Amino acid sequence: MKLTIVGCSPAWPNPGRAHSGYLLEHDSRRLLVDCGPGVLARLREAAHWPEIDAIAITHMHLDHCGDLVAWLWGHLHVPPRGTKGPDLWLPPGGRTELALLGSRFDEVFTIREYPAAEQFEAGGLTVTPFAVSHYTQPTWGLRIEAGGKVVAFSADTGPTEALAELAAEADVFLCEATLDQGEPGLRGHLTAGEAAAAALAARAHRLLLVHRPVELETPDGLELAYDGLELKL
Ligand SMILES: [Zn+2]
């Protein structure tokens, strides 16, 4: 399996960087996890129009799905007419939220909502969603398996026991670390220290911090993801 960090900005973009987008490739099949603003432009640096088998969205916040709008309009104009668009896997209830962004998505994408906490196949890779804790927004961390390797992605979340199972023994754990300090009340994000603790509890083999503002320092000993990073697992 090959993992490419297409973009990993937090809810506002780091300078010159894209929002959430992670490309997973196995056996000539390609799954894009999240499609935030800037992701499509980055994919177009590598291919005139991206050939992606499936897109899976963790939650319907704009920094994780906003480029679906650009993808819709681009697909209607750029690739040859009749080119099949990607399968689009939305979180449970995601269809209703997608409809708020536009009305023509079904012309390009084959849209399905993935079943809560049930494994599904997307673009030839096996995906298991885990409900995480992102304020009041329904949000799913995704565990992706192919070729005997595992990439786990926390999505946006505060501390939750779900991360231990989501990232158990993962070869790579992409874990969000939006915060400098914990937040009062309902949690929706993690500090770098909390991400490290979650990776330790899950016995993940490698932790990469994502969704981290450039304004924050990264503690020594922790690894920060960056746009363009490619890993062969
Ligand atoms: Zn986010």
Tab-separated table of C-alpha atoms and ligand atoms in Angstrom:
chain	number	residue	atom	x	y	z
A	1	MET	CA	0.000	0.000	0.000
A	2	LYS	CA	1.172	3.495	-0.777
A	3	LEU	CA	0.100	6.532	1.245
A	4	THR	CA	0.401	10.091	-0.065
A	5	ILE	CA	-0.381	13.069	2.135
A	6	VAL	CA	-2.158	15.332	-0.348
A	7	GLY	CA	-3.096	17.903	2.269
A	8	CYS	CA	-3.300	17.999	6.055
A	9	SER	CA	-4.130	21.569	7.116
A	10	PRO	CA	-6.450	22.250	10.029
A	11	ALA	CA	-9.782	24.085	9.577
A	12	TRP	CA	-7.878	27.069	8.176
A	13	PRO	CA	-5.096	26.470	5.620
A	14	ASN	CA	-1.454	26.447	6.594
A	15	PRO	CA	0.432	28.796	4.201
A	16	GLY	CA	0.377	27.409	0.651
A	17	ARG	CA	-1.036	24.086	1.848
A	18	ALA	CA	-4.162	22.027	1.183
A	19	HIS	CA	-6.836	20.872	3.573
A	20	SER	CA	-7.535	17.256	4.495
A	21	GLY	CA	-6.793	14.688	1.751
A	22	TYR	CA	-5.012	11.310	1.979
A	23	LEU	CA	-4.438	9.103	-1.050
A	24	LEU	CA	-4.135	5.346	-0.557
A	25	GLU	CA	-3.090	3.110	-3.428
A	26	HIS	CA	-2.976	-0.657	-3.645
A	27	ASP	CA	-2.908	-2.987	-6.624
A	28	SER	CA	-3.577	-0.124	-9.086
A	29	ARG	CA	-6.677	0.959	-7.130
A	30	ARG	CA	-6.894	4.378	-5.532
A	31	LEU	CA	-8.880	5.593	-2.559
A	32	LEU	CA	-8.912	9.239	-1.508
A	33	VAL	CA	-9.812	9.828	2.126
A	34	ASP	CA	-11.333	13.294	2.563
A	35	CYS	CA	-11.417	15.970	-0.124
A	36	GLY	CA	-10.911	19.359	1.470
A	37	PRO	CA	-10.166	22.620	-0.360
A	38	GLY	CA	-6.853	22.545	-2.247
A	39	VAL	CA	-6.791	18.750	-2.584
A	40	LEU	CA	-8.024	18.672	-6.174
A	41	ALA	CA	-5.484	21.296	-7.252
A	42	ARG	CA	-2.691	19.177	-5.731
A	43	LEU	CA	-3.934	15.993	-7.412
A	44	ARG	CA	-3.988	17.882	-10.717
A	45	GLU	CA	-0.273	18.550	-10.354
A	46	ALA	CA	0.257	14.796	-10.800
A	47	ALA	CA	-2.446	14.100	-13.402
A	48	HIS	CA	-4.448	16.379	-15.669
A	49	TRP	CA	-7.592	14.930	-14.151
A	50	PRO	CA	-7.235	12.506	-11.225
A	51	GLU	CA	-8.224	8.882	-11.766
A	52	ILE	CA	-9.582	7.882	-8.389
A	53	ASP	CA	-11.707	4.776	-7.800
A	54	ALA	CA	-13.332	5.966	-4.590
A	55	ILE	CA	-13.493	8.867	-2.164
A	56	ALA	CA	-14.419	8.353	1.492
A	57	ILE	CA	-15.350	11.323	3.667
A	58	THR	CA	-14.846	11.287	7.458
A	59	HIS	CA	-17.326	14.071	8.215
A	60	MET	CA	-19.153	16.823	6.432
A	61	HIS	CA	-17.182	19.832	7.647
A	62	LEU	CA	-15.986	21.970	4.745
A	63	ASP	CA	-12.261	21.459	5.394
A	64	HIS	CA	-12.839	17.729	4.773
A	65	CYS	CA	-15.282	17.744	1.854
A	66	GLY	CA	-15.288	21.223	0.242
A	67	ASP	CA	-13.457	20.218	-2.940
A	68	LEU	CA	-16.272	17.806	-3.838
A	69	VAL	CA	-17.961	20.914	-5.273
A	70	ALA	CA	-14.919	21.733	-7.429
A	71	TRP	CA	-14.624	18.048	-8.407
A	72	LEU	CA	-18.240	18.007	-9.563
A	73	TRP	CA	-17.833	20.994	-11.885
A	74	GLY	CA	-14.411	19.928	-13.107
A	75	HIS	CA	-15.587	16.424	-13.939
A	76	LEU	CA	-18.415	17.854	-16.028
A	77	HIS	CA	-15.903	19.868	-18.102
A	78	VAL	CA	-12.420	18.317	-18.094
A	79	PRO	CA	-12.303	14.521	-18.678
A	80	PRO	CA	-13.860	13.083	-21.852
A	81	ARG	CA	-17.648	12.953	-21.694
A	82	GLY	CA	-18.819	9.647	-20.236
A	83	THR	CA	-15.768	9.203	-17.984
A	84	LYS	CA	-16.945	7.455	-14.845
A	85	GLY	CA	-16.560	9.477	-11.655
A	86	PRO	CA	-15.383	8.007	-8.347
A	87	ASP	CA	-17.566	6.116	-5.913
A	88	LEU	CA	-18.307	8.567	-3.129
A	89	TRP	CA	-18.675	7.118	0.364
A	90	LEU	CA	-20.271	9.560	2.765
A	91	PRO	CA	-20.745	9.189	6.512
A	92	PRO	CA	-24.193	8.156	7.731
A	93	GLY	CA	-26.483	11.167	7.102
A	94	GLY	CA	-23.934	12.737	4.773
A	95	ARG	CA	-26.222	12.847	1.751
A	96	THR	CA	-28.472	15.417	3.372
A	97	GLU	CA	-25.495	17.626	4.229
A	98	LEU	CA	-24.001	17.222	0.738
A	99	ALA	CA	-27.272	18.467	-0.770
A	100	LEU	CA	-26.665	21.796	0.990
A	101	LEU	CA	-23.562	22.250	-1.217
A	102	GLY	CA	-25.213	21.612	-4.583
A	103	SER	CA	-27.664	19.481	-6.511
A	104	ARG	CA	-25.771	17.702	-9.284
A	105	PHE	CA	-23.398	15.393	-7.407
A	106	ASP	CA	-25.230	12.265	-8.619
A	107	GLU	CA	-24.255	13.134	-12.205
A	108	VAL	CA	-20.588	12.524	-11.358
A	109	PHE	CA	-20.307	10.388	-8.240
A	110	THR	CA	-21.826	7.038	-7.333
A	111	ILE	CA	-22.927	8.084	-3.870
A	112	ARG	CA	-23.429	5.820	-0.879
A	113	GLU	CA	-23.456	6.336	2.848
A	114	TYR	CA	-21.232	3.846	4.644
A	115	PRO	CA	-22.840	1.791	7.383
A	116	ALA	CA	-22.045	2.928	10.931
A	117	ALA	CA	-19.150	0.918	12.382
A	118	GLU	CA	-19.391	-1.726	9.663
A	119	GLN	CA	-16.586	-2.681	7.316
A	120	PHE	CA	-16.981	-1.811	3.633
A	121	GLU	CA	-14.914	-1.984	0.446
A	122	ALA	CA	-13.983	1.311	-1.212
A	123	GLY	CA	-11.865	1.393	-4.343
A	124	GLY	CA	-10.665	-2.132	-3.594
A	125	LEU	CA	-9.440	-1.275	-0.090
A	126	THR	CA	-11.099	-2.406	3.134
A	127	VAL	CA	-12.371	0.417	5.320
A	128	THR	CA	-13.732	0.230	8.870
A	129	PRO	CA	-15.343	3.393	10.281
A	130	PHE	CA	-15.171	4.184	14.012
A	131	ALA	CA	-17.365	6.879	15.543
A	132	VAL	CA	-15.122	9.524	17.130
A	133	SER	CA	-15.812	12.631	19.189
A	134	HIS	CA	-15.922	15.885	17.193
A	135	TYR	CA	-18.191	18.241	19.128
A	136	THR	CA	-21.752	17.561	17.911
A	137	GLN	CA	-20.755	16.674	14.316
A	138	PRO	CA	-21.145	12.983	13.388
A	139	THR	CA	-17.557	12.019	12.525
A	140	TRP	CA	-15.860	8.741	11.673
A	141	GLY	CA	-12.228	7.794	12.006
A	142	LEU	CA	-11.284	5.342	9.251
A	143	ARG	CA	-9.109	2.237	9.452
A	144	ILE	CA	-7.947	1.236	5.975
A	145	GLU	CA	-6.459	-2.154	5.219
A	146	ALA	CA	-4.879	-3.555	2.047
A	147	GLY	CA	-2.060	-5.959	1.244
A	148	GLY	CA	-1.609	-6.807	4.925
A	149	LYS	CA	-0.930	-3.180	5.879
A	150	VAL	CA	-3.024	-0.781	7.938
A	151	VAL	CA	-3.373	2.996	7.803
A	152	ALA	CA	-5.560	4.522	10.511
A	153	PHE	CA	-6.886	8.076	10.341
A	154	SER	CA	-8.395	9.719	13.412
A	155	ALA	CA	-10.379	12.313	11.432
A	156	ASP	CA	-11.178	15.262	13.725
A	157	THR	CA	-11.708	14.147	17.296
A	158	GLY	CA	-11.241	14.845	20.955
A	159	PRO	CA	-10.013	12.112	23.281
A	160	THR	CA	-12.014	8.910	22.812
A	161	GLU	CA	-11.461	5.238	23.549
A	162	ALA	CA	-12.398	4.503	19.927
A	163	LEU	CA	-8.870	5.515	18.852
A	164	ALA	CA	-7.350	2.470	20.582
A	165	GLU	CA	-9.274	0.079	18.352
A	166	LEU	CA	-9.179	2.315	15.287
A	167	ALA	CA	-5.375	2.488	15.321
A	168	ALA	CA	-4.572	-0.888	16.932
A	169	GLU	CA	-1.152	-2.014	15.642
A	170	ALA	CA	-1.566	0.293	12.623
A	171	ASP	CA	1.478	0.625	10.393
A	172	VAL	CA	0.756	4.347	10.168
A	173	PHE	CA	-1.571	6.316	12.427
A	174	LEU	CA	-2.531	9.709	11.004
A	175	CYS	CA	-3.756	11.482	14.099
A	176	GLU	CA	-5.048	14.991	14.376
A	177	ALA	CA	-3.302	17.405	16.772
A	178	THR	CA	-5.095	20.717	16.351
A	179	LEU	CA	-4.627	22.082	19.840
A	180	ASP	CA	-1.943	23.570	22.019
A	181	GLN	CA	-3.877	22.812	25.203
A	182	GLY	CA	-7.008	20.857	26.023
A	183	GLU	CA	-10.307	22.698	25.573
A	184	PRO	CA	-13.043	23.199	28.167
A	185	GLY	CA	-16.394	21.442	27.818
A	186	LEU	CA	-17.284	19.275	24.849
A	187	ARG	CA	-14.119	18.093	23.110
A	188	GLY	CA	-13.559	18.052	19.356
A	189	HIS	CA	-9.792	18.080	18.925
A	190	LEU	CA	-6.563	16.732	20.438
A	191	THR	CA	-3.277	18.169	21.613
A	192	ALA	CA	-0.048	16.638	20.267
A	193	GLY	CA	0.456	14.992	23.665
A	194	GLU	CA	-3.002	13.431	23.536
A	195	ALA	CA	-2.326	12.161	20.008
A	196	ALA	CA	0.926	10.585	21.220
A	197	ALA	CA	-0.883	8.955	24.145
A	198	ALA	CA	-3.559	7.578	21.802
A	199	ALA	CA	-0.882	6.131	19.487
A	200	LEU	CA	0.865	4.516	22.447
A	201	ALA	CA	-2.362	2.996	23.782
A	202	ALA	CA	-3.110	1.628	20.299
A	203	ARG	CA	0.442	0.267	19.874
A	204	ALA	CA	0.545	2.005	16.488
A	205	HIS	CA	3.890	1.509	14.739
A	206	ARG	CA	4.262	5.063	13.455
A	207	LEU	CA	2.442	8.247	14.386
A	208	LEU	CA	2.119	11.151	11.975
A	209	LEU	CA	0.481	14.316	13.320
A	210	VAL	CA	-1.973	15.980	10.936
A	211	HIS	CA	-4.503	18.835	11.056
A	212	ARG	CA	-1.880	20.816	13.006
A	213	PRO	CA	-1.692	24.603	12.652
A	214	VAL	CA	1.689	25.967	11.610
A	215	GLU	CA	1.292	28.411	14.511
A	216	LEU	CA	1.955	25.616	17.006
A	217	GLU	CA	5.284	24.010	17.838
A	218	THR	CA	5.531	20.262	17.518
A	219	PRO	CA	7.002	18.629	20.614
A	220	ASP	CA	10.377	16.909	20.209
A	221	GLY	CA	10.137	13.266	19.263
A	222	LEU	CA	6.851	13.617	17.364
A	223	GLU	CA	6.616	13.478	13.585
A	224	LEU	CA	4.597	16.015	11.638
A	225	ALA	CA	2.988	15.092	8.310
A	226	TYR	CA	3.352	17.458	5.368
A	227	ASP	CA	1.798	17.870	1.926
A	228	GLY	CA	3.526	15.663	-0.637
A	229	LEU	CA	4.856	13.096	1.831
A	230	GLU	CA	4.765	9.625	0.232
A	231	LEU	CA	5.137	6.408	2.198
A	232	LYS	CA	5.402	2.885	0.788
A	233	LEU	CA	4.132	0.409	3.361
B	1	ZN	ZN	-11.052	19.525	10.224
